[in-house]
XYZ file of C-alpha atoms in Angstrom:
651
model
C 153.423 40.317 125.704
C 153.488 44.230 126.452
C 156.975 43.999 124.834
C 155.698 42.718 121.852
C 153.054 45.227 121.590
C 155.516 48.052 122.049
C 157.581 46.292 119.151
C 154.868 46.294 116.816
C 153.953 49.945 117.575
C 157.671 50.926 116.688
C 157.705 48.763 113.408
C 154.553 50.522 112.536
C 155.753 53.826 112.963
C 159.000 53.259 111.085
C 158.121 51.283 108.080
C 154.635 52.912 107.946
C 153.962 56.191 109.205
C 157.337 57.565 109.830
C 159.207 57.522 113.002
C 157.631 57.770 116.150
C 160.872 58.205 117.809
C 161.856 61.832 116.821
C 165.223 62.953 118.985
C 164.059 66.374 118.857
C 160.267 67.556 118.441
C 159.066 70.277 116.369
C 155.810 70.847 118.507
C 153.907 72.473 115.614
C 154.659 69.699 113.436
C 153.607 67.423 116.043
C 150.354 68.908 116.924
C 149.365 68.954 113.296
C 149.733 65.325 112.385
C 146.868 63.018 111.960
C 146.582 60.181 114.358
C 149.101 57.572 113.426
C 146.481 54.707 114.612
C 142.703 54.976 114.809
C 139.460 53.015 114.743
C 140.681 49.522 115.943
C 138.443 46.660 115.692
C 138.595 43.021 116.470
C 137.469 40.186 114.362
C 134.534 38.397 115.768
C 136.467 35.236 116.191
C 138.959 36.972 117.897
C 141.973 36.205 115.737
C 142.817 39.569 114.040
C 142.884 43.280 114.806
C 141.955 45.641 112.204
C 143.417 49.450 112.664
C 143.409 52.421 110.426
C 146.953 53.826 109.578
C 148.699 56.089 107.381
C 150.756 54.733 104.620
C 152.392 57.640 102.325
C 150.020 60.200 103.369
C 146.698 58.127 102.800
C 144.767 56.177 105.099
C 145.132 52.288 104.943
C 144.006 49.418 107.073
C 146.554 47.123 108.789
C 145.690 43.648 109.801
C 147.351 42.220 112.773
C 147.440 38.386 114.179
C 145.867 38.975 117.762
C 147.957 36.269 119.195
C 151.218 37.149 117.910
C 150.618 40.613 117.550
C 152.449 40.569 114.211
C 151.426 42.628 110.979
C 149.912 40.101 108.477
C 148.602 42.427 105.811
C 147.830 45.856 104.743
C 144.909 46.886 102.806
C 145.188 49.947 100.670
C 143.681 51.200 97.751
C 145.752 52.170 94.075
C 144.997 55.712 92.433
C 143.531 58.471 95.298
C 141.257 56.110 97.164
C 141.583 55.720 101.108
C 139.849 53.748 103.776
C 137.122 55.435 105.310
C 134.851 53.942 107.789
C 134.798 49.966 108.025
C 133.640 47.040 109.883
C 133.823 43.381 110.087
C 131.049 41.386 108.490
C 132.067 38.025 109.269
C 135.404 36.223 110.545
C 137.432 36.678 107.565
C 135.572 39.573 105.655
C 135.343 43.228 106.217
C 133.704 46.158 104.207
C 135.073 49.505 103.871
C 133.889 53.002 103.045
C 136.153 54.054 99.704
C 136.935 58.083 100.165
C 138.810 59.989 97.524
C 139.920 63.802 97.281
C 138.595 65.351 94.275
C 140.840 66.992 91.601
C 141.586 69.965 93.727
C 140.875 69.146 97.276
C 142.967 67.669 99.884
C 139.933 66.489 101.851
C 138.919 62.734 100.675
C 135.237 62.395 100.186
C 132.687 59.712 100.309
C 131.017 59.234 96.994
C 129.061 55.945 98.333
C 131.245 53.330 97.088
C 131.706 50.252 99.341
C 134.674 47.747 98.937
C 134.478 44.170 100.420
C 138.007 41.978 100.969
C 139.200 39.080 103.110
C 141.647 40.066 106.078
C 144.371 38.547 103.945
C 143.660 40.897 100.885
C 141.651 38.457 98.593
C 138.471 38.434 97.058
C 138.712 42.242 96.975
C 136.111 43.954 94.967
C 133.866 47.035 94.889
C 130.659 45.710 95.816
C 128.429 48.841 95.521
C 128.881 52.272 94.011
C 129.250 54.145 90.769
C 132.604 52.177 89.644
C 131.284 48.786 90.641
C 130.559 47.549 87.453
C 133.763 48.503 85.916
C 135.656 46.300 88.142
C 134.270 43.180 86.807
C 136.270 40.779 84.590
C 135.901 37.457 82.710
C 133.383 36.717 79.926
C 131.004 34.528 81.763
C 130.606 36.992 84.770
C 127.427 38.870 84.597
C 128.360 42.719 85.169
C 127.549 44.134 88.611
C 125.372 46.962 88.405
C 126.693 50.367 88.734
C 124.830 52.327 91.303
C 125.211 56.230 91.380
C 124.331 56.662 94.879
C 125.520 56.963 98.684
C 125.437 53.596 100.597
C 125.289 53.684 104.400
C 125.485 50.627 106.384
C 122.320 50.099 108.689
C 122.891 46.451 109.961
C 125.315 43.538 110.124
C 122.760 40.552 110.073
C 123.303 38.076 112.904
C 122.429 34.899 111.061
C 123.685 35.525 107.570
C 127.201 36.261 107.380
C 127.183 36.931 103.710
C 124.627 39.791 103.898
C 124.504 43.320 105.333
C 121.612 45.873 105.007
C 122.222 49.096 103.580
C 120.601 52.550 102.829
C 121.003 53.209 99.390
C 120.182 56.935 98.211
C 120.672 57.992 94.540
C 122.685 60.810 93.550
C 120.607 63.992 93.161
C 120.992 68.102 93.535
C 117.482 68.501 95.054
C 118.277 67.078 98.309
C 114.709 65.071 98.057
C 115.694 61.801 96.907
C 114.137 59.101 98.851
C 116.510 56.301 99.803
C 115.961 52.671 99.697
C 116.730 49.664 101.963
C 118.802 47.415 100.288
C 119.903 43.484 101.493
C 123.965 43.314 100.009
C 125.790 40.052 99.465
C 129.388 41.296 100.375
C 130.882 38.487 98.301
C 129.231 38.686 95.021
C 127.609 42.627 95.322
C 124.211 41.401 94.597
C 121.590 43.550 95.850
C 117.780 42.675 96.798
C 115.495 45.669 97.569
C 113.938 45.390 100.954
C 111.678 48.550 101.348
C 111.459 52.122 99.941
C 111.619 54.854 102.661
C 108.903 56.510 103.243
C 110.748 60.329 102.853
C 113.870 62.081 101.954
C 116.662 61.901 104.395
C 115.263 58.821 106.104
C 117.482 56.818 108.656
C 116.241 53.237 109.157
C 116.267 51.172 112.156
C 116.184 47.408 112.265
C 115.747 44.946 115.185
C 118.050 42.175 116.405
C 116.902 39.765 113.465
C 117.432 42.718 110.889
C 113.820 43.269 110.436
C 112.744 46.731 109.608
C 111.179 48.810 112.371
C 111.212 52.354 112.106
C 112.214 55.284 109.633
C 112.990 59.029 110.996
C 113.424 62.003 108.704
C 113.554 65.779 108.643
C 110.819 67.220 106.590
C 110.950 70.418 104.556
C 109.930 72.382 107.880
C 112.876 71.462 109.691
C 110.417 69.192 111.901
C 111.174 65.432 112.622
C 108.890 62.753 111.020
C 108.512 59.458 112.173
C 106.996 56.253 110.458
C 106.268 52.566 111.709
C 106.922 49.652 109.192
C 104.471 47.081 108.457
C 106.437 43.827 107.742
C 103.027 42.100 106.343
C 101.708 44.859 104.256
C 105.113 46.267 103.241
C 104.123 49.734 104.120
C 104.409 52.533 106.174
C 102.075 54.590 108.507
C 103.153 57.706 109.983
C 103.488 58.051 113.836
C 101.442 61.288 114.817
C 103.740 64.163 115.878
C 102.242 64.605 119.036
C 103.610 61.334 120.307
C 106.968 62.457 120.345
C 109.323 65.502 120.596
C 111.774 67.410 118.190
C 114.868 65.934 119.204
C 113.617 62.334 118.262
C 116.341 59.856 117.523
C 116.213 56.085 117.773
C 118.762 54.046 119.565
C 117.705 50.645 119.141
C 115.069 48.154 119.872
C 114.314 47.073 123.455
C 115.034 43.636 124.667
C 111.588 42.523 124.162
C 111.226 43.724 120.837
C 107.904 45.441 121.553
C 109.578 49.014 121.683
C 111.974 51.471 120.456
C 114.811 53.176 122.880
C 114.814 56.592 121.826
C 116.953 60.032 122.450
C 113.899 62.635 122.989
C 113.049 65.826 124.776
C 109.222 64.746 124.813
C 107.622 67.377 127.195
C 110.717 68.314 128.811
C 114.063 70.521 128.632
C 116.913 67.941 128.755
C 117.188 65.238 126.115
C 117.000 61.828 128.006
C 116.022 58.192 126.952
C 112.326 57.322 126.266
C 110.845 54.005 125.200
C 108.274 54.106 122.382
C 106.089 51.166 122.423
C 105.023 49.990 118.707
C 102.005 48.727 119.468
C 100.204 51.915 120.398
C 103.128 54.483 120.263
C 102.799 55.105 123.988
C 105.704 57.081 125.262
C 107.741 56.055 128.743
C 110.738 58.244 129.904
C 113.433 55.690 130.595
C 116.280 57.879 132.345
C 117.101 61.949 132.226
C 119.819 63.774 133.751
C 118.815 67.105 135.495
C 121.778 69.125 134.406
C 122.891 67.824 130.841
C 121.243 65.994 127.805
C 122.573 62.381 127.232
C 125.640 62.815 125.098
C 125.723 59.327 123.980
C 124.953 55.670 124.886
C 127.272 52.738 124.940
C 125.165 49.448 123.188
C 126.137 45.824 123.080
C 127.784 44.945 120.082
C 125.769 41.799 118.959
C 121.806 42.932 120.195
C 122.122 46.751 120.344
C 121.017 46.751 123.279
C 121.757 49.885 125.405
C 123.717 49.603 128.916
C 125.146 53.308 129.513
C 124.987 56.503 128.712
C 127.520 59.359 128.743
C 126.972 62.440 130.208
C 129.344 65.597 129.624
C 128.652 67.681 132.665
C 132.420 68.947 132.783
C 134.056 66.203 133.030
C 132.907 63.084 131.374
C 130.466 60.992 133.801
C 128.519 57.714 132.759
C 124.978 56.127 134.055
C 124.569 52.424 133.606
C 121.103 51.599 132.307
C 121.335 47.820 132.862
C 123.831 45.960 134.526
C 122.650 42.228 132.708
C 124.968 42.642 129.825
C 128.470 41.168 129.479
C 129.307 44.872 128.003
C 127.701 46.457 131.007
C 129.852 44.320 133.696
C 132.978 45.132 131.780
C 132.155 48.688 131.502
C 131.757 49.107 135.130
C 135.062 47.545 135.988
C 136.867 49.720 133.176
C 135.643 52.743 134.711
C 137.331 52.116 137.853
C 140.688 50.916 135.860
C 140.346 54.145 133.901
C 139.090 56.640 136.621
C 138.082 59.991 135.265
C 139.037 59.043 131.559
C 136.466 58.995 128.777
C 135.560 55.376 127.641
C 134.105 53.381 124.781
C 134.013 49.794 123.486
C 134.653 49.439 120.027
C 134.164 45.974 119.461
C 134.211 42.442 120.878
C 134.703 39.050 119.966
C 131.444 36.658 119.224
C 131.919 34.755 122.306
C 132.897 37.934 124.397
C 136.392 36.530 125.166
C 138.116 39.897 124.195
C 137.359 43.077 123.813
C 139.065 46.557 122.359
C 138.393 49.508 124.565
C 139.216 53.110 123.521
C 140.188 55.575 126.369
C 141.206 59.549 126.219
C 141.467 62.278 128.520
C 142.545 66.217 128.213
C 146.149 64.944 128.373
C 145.556 61.715 126.830
C 145.244 61.970 122.790
C 143.725 58.278 123.202
C 144.778 54.832 123.458
C 143.214 51.539 122.358
C 143.294 48.295 124.681
C 142.709 44.690 124.246
C 140.740 43.022 127.388
C 141.165 39.505 127.979
C 138.179 38.205 129.636
C 139.487 34.701 130.738
C 142.817 36.275 132.360
C 140.774 39.512 133.427
C 144.063 41.407 131.743
C 144.263 44.640 129.866
C 146.900 45.198 127.453
C 147.643 48.732 125.758
C 147.520 48.185 121.741
C 148.118 51.518 120.141
C 148.355 55.038 121.169
C 146.586 57.673 118.606
C 149.263 59.832 118.491
C 152.232 57.984 120.013
C 154.963 61.104 118.992
C 153.347 62.877 121.921
C 153.854 60.158 124.603
C 156.493 61.949 126.194
C 155.149 65.373 125.896
C 153.600 66.812 128.848
C 150.229 68.232 127.944
C 148.091 70.821 129.786
C 145.406 69.785 131.765
C 141.720 71.262 131.304
C 139.534 72.425 133.913
C 135.704 72.915 133.633
C 134.521 76.232 134.427
C 131.075 78.169 135.122
C 130.088 81.822 135.289
C 127.044 84.161 135.052
C 126.765 86.033 131.511
C 125.262 89.518 131.256
C 121.786 88.548 132.026
C 122.650 85.770 134.991
C 122.437 82.984 132.603
C 124.774 80.285 133.889
C 127.288 79.472 130.965
C 129.765 76.533 131.005
C 133.260 76.119 129.342
C 136.624 75.023 129.795
C 140.229 76.662 130.570
C 143.489 75.441 130.053
C 146.382 77.261 131.420
C 149.409 77.780 129.645
C 152.418 75.279 130.092
C 155.179 78.141 130.336
C 155.496 80.160 133.502
C 155.680 84.045 133.000
C 154.616 87.291 134.846
C 152.111 88.172 131.838
C 149.003 85.867 131.095
C 148.143 86.137 127.465
C 144.553 84.379 126.823
C 143.221 82.853 123.892
C 139.260 82.600 123.511
C 138.953 79.989 121.176
C 135.305 79.851 120.084
C 133.568 76.716 118.610
C 131.824 76.059 115.798
C 128.168 75.103 115.078
C 126.665 77.465 116.787
C 123.310 75.302 117.255
C 123.957 71.538 118.783
C 127.773 71.730 118.787
C 129.714 72.275 122.135
C 133.106 71.989 123.362
C 133.753 68.722 125.602
C 136.675 68.026 127.558
C 139.179 66.148 126.419
C 142.299 66.066 124.371
C 142.252 69.152 121.528
C 145.055 69.591 119.564
C 144.974 73.138 119.026
C 144.366 73.935 122.608
C 147.561 72.073 123.476
C 149.616 73.809 120.899
C 148.532 76.898 122.349
C 149.048 76.105 125.908
C 152.417 74.486 124.801
C 153.559 77.803 123.397
C 152.284 79.975 126.495
C 148.910 80.895 125.969
C 146.007 80.148 128.051
C 142.847 79.063 126.385
C 139.406 79.842 127.300
C 136.639 77.619 125.582
C 132.726 78.865 126.158
C 129.753 76.714 125.425
C 127.619 79.933 124.909
C 123.755 80.099 124.334
C 122.849 77.999 121.385
C 125.317 75.431 121.967
C 123.715 71.446 122.355
C 124.231 69.386 125.672
C 122.249 71.831 128.031
C 118.690 71.591 127.086
C 116.260 72.580 124.697
C 115.826 76.174 126.247
C 119.371 76.769 126.312
C 119.834 75.706 122.796
C 116.905 77.948 121.283
C 118.163 80.919 123.695
C 120.544 81.320 120.957
C 118.100 81.571 117.829
C 118.273 84.995 116.302
C 121.039 85.832 118.776
C 124.186 85.041 116.310
C 125.464 88.611 116.397
C 123.968 89.687 119.947
C 123.386 87.616 123.107
C 125.842 84.751 121.977
C 128.707 87.168 121.315
C 127.746 88.837 124.876
C 128.075 85.275 126.465
C 131.658 85.210 124.913
C 132.660 88.950 125.925
C 131.176 88.125 129.767
C 133.032 84.975 129.949
C 136.414 86.909 128.550
C 135.697 89.415 131.260
C 135.009 86.725 133.990
C 138.509 85.237 133.331
C 139.971 88.989 133.728
C 138.462 89.444 137.139
C 139.121 85.770 138.365
C 142.765 86.163 137.652
C 143.005 83.921 134.741
C 144.030 86.513 131.985
C 145.353 90.178 132.163
C 143.553 92.632 130.242
C 144.880 94.043 127.113
C 146.336 90.723 126.617
C 143.714 88.553 124.995
C 143.034 87.101 121.476
C 139.645 85.618 120.120
C 140.031 82.768 117.511
C 137.578 80.487 116.117
C 136.713 77.897 112.716
C 133.280 78.212 111.160
C 130.858 80.153 113.485
C 133.700 80.442 115.821
C 135.397 82.533 112.840
C 132.243 84.792 112.613
C 132.402 85.047 116.191
C 135.940 86.068 116.427
C 135.062 89.169 114.107
C 131.817 89.847 115.491
C 132.908 89.807 119.241
C 135.714 92.062 118.155
C 133.668 94.734 116.863
C 131.259 94.617 119.922
C 133.995 94.873 122.409
C 137.013 96.514 120.234
C 138.666 97.314 123.423
C 138.611 93.836 124.856
C 140.713 91.851 122.200
C 144.208 92.633 120.900
C 143.810 90.655 117.906
C 140.974 88.335 116.093
C 141.307 85.442 113.996
C 139.041 84.005 111.779
C 139.086 80.539 110.144
C 136.425 79.526 107.514
C 134.351 81.970 109.003
C 130.513 83.313 107.597
C 130.982 86.948 107.684
C 127.533 88.211 105.624
C 124.756 86.749 107.274
C 122.405 88.002 104.263
C 124.073 85.548 101.759
C 123.594 82.365 103.972
C 120.496 81.279 102.242
C 122.020 81.939 99.053
C 125.492 80.423 99.360
C 126.815 76.987 100.552
C 125.326 73.794 100.954
C 123.150 74.584 103.733
C 120.436 75.875 101.465
C 120.531 72.888 99.055
C 119.200 70.616 101.674
C 115.372 69.981 101.470
C 115.128 71.705 105.174
C 118.052 74.147 104.460
C 116.017 77.250 104.214
C 113.559 76.222 106.966
C 116.563 75.766 109.450
C 118.244 79.110 108.524
C 114.850 81.232 108.967
C 114.415 79.627 112.387
C 117.967 80.343 113.789
C 118.890 83.089 111.752
C 115.554 85.002 111.083
C 114.227 86.802 108.093
C 114.797 90.382 109.151
C 117.678 91.634 106.490
C 118.379 94.716 108.464
C 119.056 92.823 111.768
C 121.122 90.464 109.421
C 123.126 93.322 108.451
C 123.684 94.622 111.815
C 124.971 90.916 112.988
C 127.254 90.712 109.786
C 130.931 91.550 110.343
C 131.357 92.911 107.080
C 129.311 95.676 108.052
C 130.669 96.695 111.341
C 134.571 96.479 110.495
C 134.897 100.489 111.320
C 134.373 99.547 114.679
C 137.437 96.946 114.701
C 140.678 97.933 116.887
C 142.081 94.438 116.788
C 144.609 93.084 114.296
C 143.100 90.330 112.104
C 143.979 87.213 110.511
C 141.690 85.565 107.881
C 142.207 82.197 106.913
C 139.817 80.421 104.518
C 139.907 77.496 101.895
C 139.089 78.075 98.631
C 136.819 74.832 98.124
C 134.640 75.629 101.274
C 131.339 74.670 100.347
C 129.923 75.189 104.052
C 131.056 78.620 104.239
C 132.054 79.871 101.000
C 135.137 81.833 100.293
C 132.890 84.573 99.193
C 132.245 85.269 102.760
C 136.328 86.023 103.434
C 136.378 88.055 99.656
C 133.795 90.169 101.328
C 135.512 90.873 104.515
C 138.728 91.184 103.048
C 136.816 93.917 100.702
C 135.378 95.895 103.701
C 138.705 95.921 105.568
C 140.254 97.351 102.474
C 137.633 99.892 102.158
C 137.881 100.976 105.782
C 141.731 101.173 105.744
C 141.859 98.522 108.074
C 145.342 96.383 108.185
C 144.808 92.313 108.197
C 146.941 89.081 107.375
C 145.436 86.879 104.650
C 145.766 83.064 104.572
C 144.302 81.482 101.627
C 144.380 77.719 100.940
C 143.552 76.425 96.891
C 143.132 72.850 98.272
C 141.057 72.802 101.533
C 137.150 72.869 102.198
C 135.796 73.702 105.569
C 138.750 73.813 107.450
C 142.164 72.260 107.271
C 142.281 68.552 106.665
C 145.817 68.115 105.158
C 148.635 68.231 108.270
C 150.581 70.352 105.975
C 148.292 72.926 105.591
C 147.508 72.736 109.646
C 151.295 73.165 109.995
C 151.398 76.273 107.735
C 148.320 77.797 109.400
C 149.608 76.983 112.960
C 152.901 78.825 112.090
C 151.449 81.879 110.829
C 148.828 81.710 114.201
C 151.601 81.590 116.440
C 153.794 84.259 114.729
C 150.494 86.317 114.540
C 149.895 85.924 118.247
C 153.454 86.621 119.516
C 153.464 89.916 117.345
C 150.211 91.089 119.338
C 150.354 89.588 122.633
C 152.908 89.536 125.543
C 154.230 86.739 127.380
């Protein structure tokens, strides 16, 4: 059996994705590649496995006969369309989000279209979206309605193998369009309205029977709003805001159907699990960790019951919520089998005979396994990045240090793979900044740098997610000050701990990380020999007028909350106004089509550098948005980055 799996892997690599067995590896190319295999799911009857693969630089869906482990079909789209997220609706039929790049951008985007098809490629058609009607043929076939909107799958109905529930949001530019909940026939494309959402940006929650229970949204003041649906009167009632916290996120309806399990931080600092009773809206705490927020949950694949929590306190840990479900019992066994790894059950068969499990770690880019419950056997299916199978990767260690004000800051340190007397360090700053964090696991950029002889420090500065509400809000109004001082304190701690040599350090980052690279280099000009900003924001005073954040209904309220309204302070916190203090060499990389951090930021920084007589390297991509989607563009950036580091750091 194992030989068949490996043989299939090689066939996929040679015939579909390109050779996985290169004799001599170019590590820049290898770490620039997209995953060869991803998002593996098994059909409800267990006969087939679906896996996202790359065909001629576009994502397609490979269908594999499980018993014989043979490729039986590859589902791919014409024109520029690619396979996005997908799911099995029943034993034969899949629904796929169609994505495609626009005329100029490399990154494919989702424009709301859903495609349904049988595993063998038959009866394939667009069942929702703006071009759905264009695909109808035959004089006796009623034209399917074209919908200029976005579809998000809400629920796969247990007792109806033809229909799913979707959230349908019409296109609009003001960010205030109210979605509808629709029943969608995955064969005919016919829809039936179930309910109208109570507010813009609403997310629907249904129970095990597919009945509507709740909707949650974010209002124009950037506050959570929650609504209860009355199935008899077909209307909504808002739940009083004092009944829940500001991190309210519904997860699933409970076992008995009389309540909802919710992520929240109600009357506490850390985000934990709560139960909201639907009759009287009473709130009961279920589980909260003392050190970190719950990162994610594992839910059953048929009833959506919660059975485990993931906690990212350094390395990943798990807490079992209930052992009464088959998933929970299996998960407990898997945690022992894959000790120390992060785990996720992607799918299972309807009879629980077969399960697909995803496992990853700092030195494992990720692999998919098939668990046979009858034989109690685990077999490896696919590795996400098989070309790295024989590459020795660098281990990542959790670290902690006191910042300038004694606040404890956490992060990760990855030592360089190559030996040497010098210890060049790269401080790699994550984006966000709020609610985002670095976690332990495989990071291709970190591994590229470690493989090239650089140690890497990642810092979860104040404002990062995962460490409670107080820690998150400690970063508000502190983009250019306390957050950067955390980063500087971490760098100085690494020096004093012997992890790095002074005067041999570079700071890099993307998005907010790009901002931090430049801002920290102006606050501590003698600490960093070089700074690299990718897709960064550099002039905070245009944040409320440029980019896609202000277009959201709550966008301005959010920016006022985290940035403030003091223009003088925003000037002080903007790298474009501080470049005269720079001593570090600078590399600026930006995508011309960036909507999140428009290239105007980079152009203003470039102009300021020119006016101050500061040298810099410039790398502009005409076909990228916020970051680098194209492996070819990633490769180009990585090569320039390594050359830049080689020029300014000593090894």
